[in-house]
Amino acid sequence: MKKLATALAFTAMTATGAMAEGLQGVTDDMITLGTYTDLSGPLAVWGVPEANG
């Protein structure tokens, strides 16, 4: 029963946090897009040019 209560409490906390956030990067006339990419290490060969456009 204690595990169930903990799981429900965790779910409730994460769900309310997700609902509280607005639409970040969206305005009436512009939508901003982003990406996660590697800027260092062996995969930076692809990540740096992608980040630079």
mmCIF file with all atom_site columns, N, CA and C in Angstrom:
data_model
loop_
_atom_site.group_PDB
_atom_site.id
_atom_site.type_symbol
_atom_site.label_atom_id
_atom_site.label_alt_id
_atom_site.label_comp_id
_atom_site.label_asym_id
_atom_site.label_entity_id
_atom_site.label_seq_id
_atom_site.pdbx_PDB_ins_code
_atom_site.Cartn_x
_atom_site.Cartn_y
_atom_site.Cartn_z
_atom_site.occupancy
_atom_site.B_iso_or_equiv
_atom_site.pdbx_formal_charge
_atom_site.auth_seq_id
_atom_site.auth_comp_id
_atom_site.auth_asym_id
_atom_site.auth_atom_id
_atom_site.pdbx_PDB_model_num
ATOM 1   N N  . MET A 1 1  ? 0.819  -1.189 0.000   1.00 0.00 ? 1  MET A N  1
ATOM 2   C CA . MET A 1 1  ? 0.000  0.000  0.000   1.00 0.00 ? 1  MET A CA 1
ATOM 3   C C  . MET A 1 1  ? 0.866  1.256  0.000   1.00 0.00 ? 1  MET A C  1
ATOM 4   N N  . LYS A 1 2  ? 1.996  1.196  0.719   1.00 0.00 ? 2  LYS A N  1
ATOM 5   C CA . LYS A 1 2  ? 2.876  2.353  0.797   1.00 0.00 ? 2  LYS A CA 1
ATOM 6   C C  . LYS A 1 2  ? 3.508  2.647  -0.568  1.00 0.00 ? 2  LYS A C  1
ATOM 7   N N  . LYS A 1 3  ? 3.853  1.599  -1.314  1.00 0.00 ? 3  LYS A N  1
ATOM 8   C CA . LYS A 1 3  ? 4.427  1.793  -2.650  1.00 0.00 ? 3  LYS A CA 1
ATOM 9   C C  . LYS A 1 3  ? 3.409  2.422  -3.593  1.00 0.00 ? 3  LYS A C  1
ATOM 10  N N  . LEU A 1 4  ? 2.165  2.003  -3.479  1.00 0.00 ? 4  LEU A N  1
ATOM 11  C CA . LEU A 1 4  ? 1.110  2.569  -4.318  1.00 0.00 ? 4  LEU A CA 1
ATOM 12  C C  . LEU A 1 4  ? 0.911  4.045  -4.010  1.00 0.00 ? 4  LEU A C  1
ATOM 13  N N  . ALA A 1 5  ? 0.897  4.393  -2.739  1.00 0.00 ? 5  ALA A N  1
ATOM 14  C CA . ALA A 1 5  ? 0.728  5.796  -2.345  1.00 0.00 ? 5  ALA A CA 1
ATOM 15  C C  . ALA A 1 5  ? 1.896  6.639  -2.840  1.00 0.00 ? 5  ALA A C  1
ATOM 16  N N  . THR A 1 6  ? 3.103  6.103  -2.759  1.00 0.00 ? 6  THR A N  1
ATOM 17  C CA . THR A 1 6  ? 4.278  6.820  -3.244  1.00 0.00 ? 6  THR A CA 1
ATOM 18  C C  . THR A 1 6  ? 4.204  7.014  -4.752  1.00 0.00 ? 6  THR A C  1
ATOM 19  N N  . ALA A 1 7  ? 3.814  5.979  -5.468  1.00 0.00 ? 7  ALA A N  1
ATOM 20  C CA . ALA A 1 7  ? 3.701  6.075  -6.923  1.00 0.00 ? 7  ALA A CA 1
ATOM 21  C C  . ALA A 1 7  ? 2.634  7.082  -7.332  1.00 0.00 ? 7  ALA A C  1
ATOM 22  N N  . LEU A 1 8  ? 1.504  7.088  -6.648  1.00 0.00 ? 8  LEU A N  1
ATOM 23  C CA . LEU A 1 8  ? 0.448  8.051  -6.960  1.00 0.00 ? 8  LEU A CA 1
ATOM 24  C C  . LEU A 1 8  ? 0.882  9.479  -6.652  1.00 0.00 ? 8  LEU A C  1
ATOM 25  N N  . ALA A 1 9  ? 1.587  9.670  -5.550  1.00 0.00 ? 9  ALA A N  1
ATOM 26  C CA . ALA A 1 9  ? 2.072  11.009 -5.198  1.00 0.00 ? 9  ALA A CA 1
ATOM 27  C C  . ALA A 1 9  ? 3.077  11.502 -6.232  1.00 0.00 ? 9  ALA A C  1
ATOM 28  N N  . PHE A 1 10 ? 3.979  10.637 -6.657  1.00 0.00 ? 10 PHE A N  1
ATOM 29  C CA . PHE A 1 10 ? 4.966  11.011 -7.671  1.00 0.00 ? 10 PHE A CA 1
ATOM 30  C C  . PHE A 1 10 ? 4.285  11.367 -8.985  1.00 0.00 ? 10 PHE A C  1
ATOM 31  N N  . THR A 1 11 ? 3.310  10.572 -9.392  1.00 0.00 ? 11 THR A N  1
ATOM 32  C CA . THR A 1 11 ? 2.574  10.837 -10.627 1.00 0.00 ? 11 THR A CA 1
ATOM 33  C C  . THR A 1 11 ? 1.831  12.159 -10.546 1.00 0.00 ? 11 THR A C  1
ATOM 34  N N  . ALA A 1 12 ? 1.216  12.435 -9.428  1.00 0.00 ? 12 ALA A N  1
ATOM 35  C CA . ALA A 1 12 ? 0.479  13.690 -9.263  1.00 0.00 ? 12 ALA A CA 1
ATOM 36  C C  . ALA A 1 12 ? 1.417  14.888 -9.317  1.00 0.00 ? 12 ALA A C  1
ATOM 37  N N  . MET A 1 13 ? 2.580  14.783 -8.700  1.00 0.00 ? 13 MET A N  1
ATOM 38  C CA . MET A 1 13 ? 3.530  15.903 -8.700  1.00 0.00 ? 13 MET A CA 1
ATOM 39  C C  . MET A 1 13 ? 4.083  16.163 -10.093 1.00 0.00 ? 13 MET A C  1
ATOM 40  N N  . THR A 1 14 ? 4.425  15.112 -10.828 1.00 0.00 ? 14 THR A N  1
ATOM 41  C CA . THR A 1 14 ? 4.978  15.317 -12.167 1.00 0.00 ? 14 THR A CA 1
ATOM 42  C C  . THR A 1 14 ? 3.909  15.792 -13.137 1.00 0.00 ? 14 THR A C  1
ATOM 43  N N  . ALA A 1 15 ? 2.693  15.330 -12.985 1.00 0.00 ? 15 ALA A N  1
ATOM 44  C CA . ALA A 1 15 ? 1.617  15.749 -13.888 1.00 0.00 ? 15 ALA A CA 1
ATOM 45  C C  . ALA A 1 15 ? 1.267  17.215 -13.679 1.00 0.00 ? 15 ALA A C  1
ATOM 46  N N  . THR A 1 16 ? 1.226  17.668 -12.444 1.00 0.00 ? 16 THR A N  1
ATOM 47  C CA . THR A 1 16 ? 0.894  19.074 -12.199 1.00 0.00 ? 16 THR A CA 1
ATOM 48  C C  . THR A 1 16 ? 2.009  19.985 -12.673 1.00 0.00 ? 16 THR A C  1
ATOM 49  N N  . GLY A 1 17 ? 3.242  19.552 -12.578 1.00 0.00 ? 17 GLY A N  1
ATOM 50  C CA . GLY A 1 17 ? 4.355  20.354 -13.084 1.00 0.00 ? 17 GLY A CA 1
ATOM 51  C C  . GLY A 1 17 ? 4.318  20.477 -14.595 1.00 0.00 ? 17 GLY A C  1
ATOM 52  N N  . ALA A 1 18 ? 3.952  19.416 -15.277 1.00 0.00 ? 18 ALA A N  1
ATOM 53  C CA . ALA A 1 18 ? 3.879  19.450 -16.733 1.00 0.00 ? 18 ALA A CA 1
ATOM 54  C C  . ALA A 1 18 ? 2.728  20.321 -17.211 1.00 0.00 ? 18 ALA A C  1
ATOM 55  N N  . MET A 1 19 ? 1.625  20.323 -16.487 1.00 0.00 ? 19 MET A N  1
ATOM 56  C CA . MET A 1 19 ? 0.474  21.131 -16.889 1.00 0.00 ? 19 MET A CA 1
ATOM 57  C C  . MET A 1 19 ? 0.681  22.608 -16.590 1.00 0.00 ? 19 MET A C  1
ATOM 58  N N  . ALA A 1 20 ? 1.533  22.940 -15.635 1.00 0.00 ? 20 ALA A N  1
ATOM 59  C CA . ALA A 1 20 ? 1.717  24.330 -15.233 1.00 0.00 ? 20 ALA A CA 1
ATOM 60  C C  . ALA A 1 20 ? 2.542  25.118 -16.239 1.00 0.00 ? 20 ALA A C  1
ATOM 61  N N  . GLU A 1 21 ? 3.356  24.451 -17.037 1.00 0.00 ? 21 GLU A N  1
ATOM 62  C CA . GLU A 1 21 ? 4.228  25.148 -17.976 1.00 0.00 ? 21 GLU A CA 1
ATOM 63  C C  . GLU A 1 21 ? 3.443  25.597 -19.195 1.00 0.00 ? 21 GLU A C  1
ATOM 64  N N  . GLY A 1 22 ? 3.681  26.819 -19.618 1.00 0.00 ? 22 GLY A N  1
ATOM 65  C CA . GLY A 1 22 ? 3.026  27.347 -20.806 1.00 0.00 ? 22 GLY A CA 1
ATOM 66  C C  . GLY A 1 22 ? 3.718  26.851 -22.068 1.00 0.00 ? 22 GLY A C  1
ATOM 67  N N  . LEU A 1 23 ? 3.281  27.344 -23.193 1.00 0.00 ? 23 LEU A N  1
ATOM 68  C CA . LEU A 1 23 ? 3.883  26.970 -24.463 1.00 0.00 ? 23 LEU A CA 1
ATOM 69  C C  . LEU A 1 23 ? 5.116  27.826 -24.692 1.00 0.00 ? 23 LEU A C  1
ATOM 70  N N  . GLN A 1 24 ? 6.252  27.314 -24.304 1.00 0.00 ? 24 GLN A N  1
ATOM 71  C CA . GLN A 1 24 ? 7.496  28.055 -24.420 1.00 0.00 ? 24 GLN A CA 1
ATOM 72  C C  . GLN A 1 24 ? 7.916  28.145 -25.882 1.00 0.00 ? 24 GLN A C  1
ATOM 73  N N  . GLY A 1 25 ? 8.271  29.332 -26.341 1.00 0.00 ? 25 GLY A N  1
ATOM 74  C CA . GLY A 1 25 ? 8.733  29.521 -27.706 1.00 0.00 ? 25 GLY A CA 1
ATOM 75  C C  . GLY A 1 25 ? 7.626  29.781 -28.702 1.00 0.00 ? 25 GLY A C  1
ATOM 76  N N  . VAL A 1 26 ? 6.384  29.929 -28.255 1.00 0.00 ? 26 VAL A N  1
ATOM 77  C CA . VAL A 1 26 ? 5.260  30.166 -29.154 1.00 0.00 ? 26 VAL A CA 1
ATOM 78  C C  . VAL A 1 26 ? 4.661  31.532 -28.846 1.00 0.00 ? 26 VAL A C  1
ATOM 79  N N  . THR A 1 27 ? 4.598  32.393 -29.867 1.00 0.00 ? 27 THR A N  1
ATOM 80  C CA . THR A 1 27 ? 3.930  33.681 -29.745 1.00 0.00 ? 27 THR A CA 1
ATOM 81  C C  . THR A 1 27 ? 2.887  33.773 -30.847 1.00 0.00 ? 27 THR A C  1
ATOM 82  N N  . ASP A 1 28 ? 2.247  34.925 -30.982 1.00 0.00 ? 28 ASP A N  1
ATOM 83  C CA . ASP A 1 28 ? 1.217  35.084 -32.007 1.00 0.00 ? 28 ASP A CA 1
ATOM 84  C C  . ASP A 1 28 ? 1.774  35.001 -33.422 1.00 0.00 ? 28 ASP A C  1
ATOM 85  N N  . ASP A 1 29 ? 3.018  35.434 -33.623 1.00 0.00 ? 29 ASP A N  1
ATOM 86  C CA . ASP A 1 29 ? 3.555  35.481 -34.985 1.00 0.00 ? 29 ASP A CA 1
ATOM 87  C C  . ASP A 1 29 ? 4.846  34.691 -35.171 1.00 0.00 ? 29 ASP A C  1
ATOM 88  N N  . MET A 1 30 ? 5.285  33.911 -34.157 1.00 0.00 ? 30 MET A N  1
ATOM 89  C CA . MET A 1 30 ? 6.546  33.203 -34.291 1.00 0.00 ? 30 MET A CA 1
ATOM 90  C C  . MET A 1 30 ? 6.535  31.927 -33.456 1.00 0.00 ? 30 MET A C  1
ATOM 91  N N  . ILE A 1 31 ? 7.148  30.874 -34.001 1.00 0.00 ? 31 ILE A N  1
ATOM 92  C CA . ILE A 1 31 ? 7.363  29.623 -33.276 1.00 0.00 ? 31 ILE A CA 1
ATOM 93  C C  . ILE A 1 31 ? 8.862  29.347 -33.299 1.00 0.00 ? 31 ILE A C  1
ATOM 94  N N  . THR A 1 32 ? 9.478  29.182 -32.134 1.00 0.00 ? 32 THR A N  1
ATOM 95  C CA . THR A 1 32 ? 10.903 28.934 -32.034 1.00 0.00 ? 32 THR A CA 1
ATOM 96  C C  . THR A 1 32 ? 11.136 27.434 -31.879 1.00 0.00 ? 32 THR A C  1
ATOM 97  N N  . LEU A 1 33 ? 12.017 26.884 -32.712 1.00 0.00 ? 33 LEU A N  1
ATOM 98  C CA . LEU A 1 33 ? 12.363 25.469 -32.658 1.00 0.00 ? 33 LEU A CA 1
ATOM 99  C C  . LEU A 1 33 ? 13.780 25.321 -32.128 1.00 0.00 ? 33 LEU A C  1
ATOM 100 N N  . GLY A 1 34 ? 14.061 24.235 -31.447 1.00 0.00 ? 34 GLY A N  1
ATOM 101 C CA . GLY A 1 34 ? 15.391 23.990 -30.911 1.00 0.00 ? 34 GLY A CA 1
ATOM 102 C C  . GLY A 1 34 ? 15.798 22.545 -31.106 1.00 0.00 ? 34 GLY A C  1
ATOM 103 N N  . THR A 1 35 ? 17.039 22.237 -30.748 1.00 0.00 ? 35 THR A N  1
ATOM 104 C CA . THR A 1 35 ? 17.542 20.885 -30.895 1.00 0.00 ? 35 THR A CA 1
ATOM 105 C C  . THR A 1 35 ? 18.584 20.600 -29.818 1.00 0.00 ? 35 THR A C  1
ATOM 106 N N  . TYR A 1 36 ? 18.763 19.341 -29.498 1.00 0.00 ? 36 TYR A N  1
ATOM 107 C CA . TYR A 1 36 ? 19.841 18.904 -28.622 1.00 0.00 ? 36 TYR A CA 1
ATOM 108 C C  . TYR A 1 36 ? 20.893 18.278 -29.514 1.00 0.00 ? 36 TYR A C  1
ATOM 109 N N  . THR A 1 37 ? 22.123 18.728 -29.398 1.00 0.00 ? 37 THR A N  1
ATOM 110 C CA . THR A 1 37 ? 23.178 18.198 -30.247 1.00 0.00 ? 37 THR A CA 1
ATOM 111 C C  . THR A 1 37 ? 24.506 18.202 -29.498 1.00 0.00 ? 37 THR A C  1
ATOM 112 N N  . ASP A 1 38 ? 25.415 17.336 -29.916 1.00 0.00 ? 38 ASP A N  1
ATOM 113 C CA . ASP A 1 38 ? 26.736 17.261 -29.287 1.00 0.00 ? 38 ASP A CA 1
ATOM 114 C C  . ASP A 1 38 ? 27.627 18.370 -29.819 1.00 0.00 ? 38 ASP A C  1
ATOM 115 N N  . LEU A 1 39 ? 28.217 19.151 -28.914 1.00 0.00 ? 39 LEU A N  1
ATOM 116 C CA . LEU A 1 39 ? 29.124 20.220 -29.302 1.00 0.00 ? 39 LEU A CA 1
ATOM 117 C C  . LEU A 1 39 ? 30.566 19.892 -28.952 1.00 0.00 ? 39 LEU A C  1
ATOM 118 N N  . SER A 1 40 ? 30.785 18.748 -28.318 1.00 0.00 ? 40 SER A N  1
ATOM 119 C CA . SER A 1 40 ? 32.134 18.304 -28.005 1.00 0.00 ? 40 SER A CA 1
ATOM 120 C C  . SER A 1 40 ? 32.156 16.782 -28.056 1.00 0.00 ? 40 SER A C  1
ATOM 121 N N  . GLY A 1 41 ? 33.349 16.245 -28.110 1.00 0.00 ? 41 GLY A N  1
ATOM 122 C CA . GLY A 1 41 ? 33.485 14.797 -28.158 1.00 0.00 ? 41 GLY A CA 1
ATOM 123 C C  . GLY A 1 41 ? 33.478 14.275 -29.582 1.00 0.00 ? 41 GLY A C  1
ATOM 124 N N  . PRO A 1 42 ? 33.425 12.962 -29.744 1.00 0.00 ? 42 PRO A N  1
ATOM 125 C CA . PRO A 1 42 ? 33.540 12.374 -31.076 1.00 0.00 ? 42 PRO A CA 1
ATOM 126 C C  . PRO A 1 42 ? 32.367 12.702 -32.005 1.00 0.00 ? 42 PRO A C  1
ATOM 127 N N  . LEU A 1 43 ? 31.197 12.984 -31.469 1.00 0.00 ? 43 LEU A N  1
ATOM 128 C CA . LEU A 1 43 ? 30.044 13.288 -32.323 1.00 0.00 ? 43 LEU A CA 1
ATOM 129 C C  . LEU A 1 43 ? 29.917 14.769 -32.650 1.00 0.00 ? 43 LEU A C  1
ATOM 130 N N  . ALA A 1 44 ? 30.866 15.585 -32.204 1.00 0.00 ? 44 ALA A N  1
ATOM 131 C CA . ALA A 1 44 ? 30.832 17.018 -32.505 1.00 0.00 ? 44 ALA A CA 1
ATOM 132 C C  . ALA A 1 44 ? 31.027 17.280 -33.993 1.00 0.00 ? 44 ALA A C  1
ATOM 133 N N  . VAL A 1 45 ? 31.562 16.305 -34.718 1.00 0.00 ? 45 VAL A N  1
ATOM 134 C CA . VAL A 1 45 ? 31.733 16.444 -36.170 1.00 0.00 ? 45 VAL A CA 1
ATOM 135 C C  . VAL A 1 45 ? 30.391 16.740 -36.831 1.00 0.00 ? 45 VAL A C  1
ATOM 136 N N  . TRP A 1 46 ? 29.311 16.161 -36.315 1.00 0.00 ? 46 TRP A N  1
ATOM 137 C CA . TRP A 1 46 ? 27.975 16.420 -36.861 1.00 0.00 ? 46 TRP A CA 1
ATOM 138 C C  . TRP A 1 46 ? 27.242 17.501 -36.070 1.00 0.00 ? 46 TRP A C  1
ATOM 139 N N  . GLY A 1 47 ? 27.496 17.609 -34.790 1.00 0.00 ? 47 GLY A N  1
ATOM 140 C CA . GLY A 1 47 ? 26.740 18.520 -33.944 1.00 0.00 ? 47 GLY A CA 1
ATOM 141 C C  . GLY A 1 47 ? 27.064 19.984 -34.135 1.00 0.00 ? 47 GLY A C  1
ATOM 142 N N  . VAL A 1 48 ? 28.350 20.323 -34.295 1.00 0.00 ? 48 VAL A N  1
ATOM 143 C CA . VAL A 1 48 ? 28.741 21.730 -34.421 1.00 0.00 ? 48 VAL A CA 1
ATOM 144 C C  . VAL A 1 48 ? 28.182 22.356 -35.694 1.00 0.00 ? 48 VAL A C  1
ATOM 145 N N  . PRO A 1 49 ? 28.326 21.736 -36.870 1.00 0.00 ? 49 PRO A N  1
ATOM 146 C CA . PRO A 1 49 ? 27.722 22.346 -38.066 1.00 0.00 ? 49 PRO A CA 1
ATOM 147 C C  . PRO A 1 49 ? 26.202 22.471 -37.971 1.00 0.00 ? 49 PRO A C  1
ATOM 148 N N  . GLU A 1 50 ? 25.555 21.519 -37.328 1.00 0.00 ? 50 GLU A N  1
ATOM 149 C CA . GLU A 1 50 ? 24.104 21.600 -37.161 1.00 0.00 ? 50 GLU A CA 1
ATOM 150 C C  . GLU A 1 50 ? 23.723 22.784 -36.279 1.00 0.00 ? 50 GLU A C  1
ATOM 151 N N  . ALA A 1 51 ? 24.471 23.002 -35.208 1.00 0.00 ? 51 ALA A N  1
ATOM 152 C CA . ALA A 1 51 ? 24.188 24.119 -34.308 1.00 0.00 ? 51 ALA A CA 1
ATOM 153 C C  . ALA A 1 51 ? 24.468 25.461 -34.974 1.00 0.00 ? 51 ALA A C  1
ATOM 154 N N  . ASN A 1 52 ? 25.446 25.493 -35.870 1.00 0.00 ? 52 ASN A N  1
ATOM 155 C CA . ASN A 1 52 ? 25.790 26.736 -36.559 1.00 0.00 ? 52 ASN A CA 1
ATOM 156 C C  . ASN A 1 52 ? 24.855 27.041 -37.720 1.00 0.00 ? 52 ASN A C  1
ATOM 157 N N  . GLY A 1 53 ? 24.043 26.109 -38.101 1.00 0.00 ? 53 GLY A N  1
ATOM 158 C CA . GLY A 1 53 ? 23.065 26.341 -39.158 1.00 0.00 ? 53 GLY A CA 1
ATOM 159 C C  . GLY A 1 53 ? 23.577 25.896 -40.464 1.00 0.00 ? 53 GLY A C  1
#
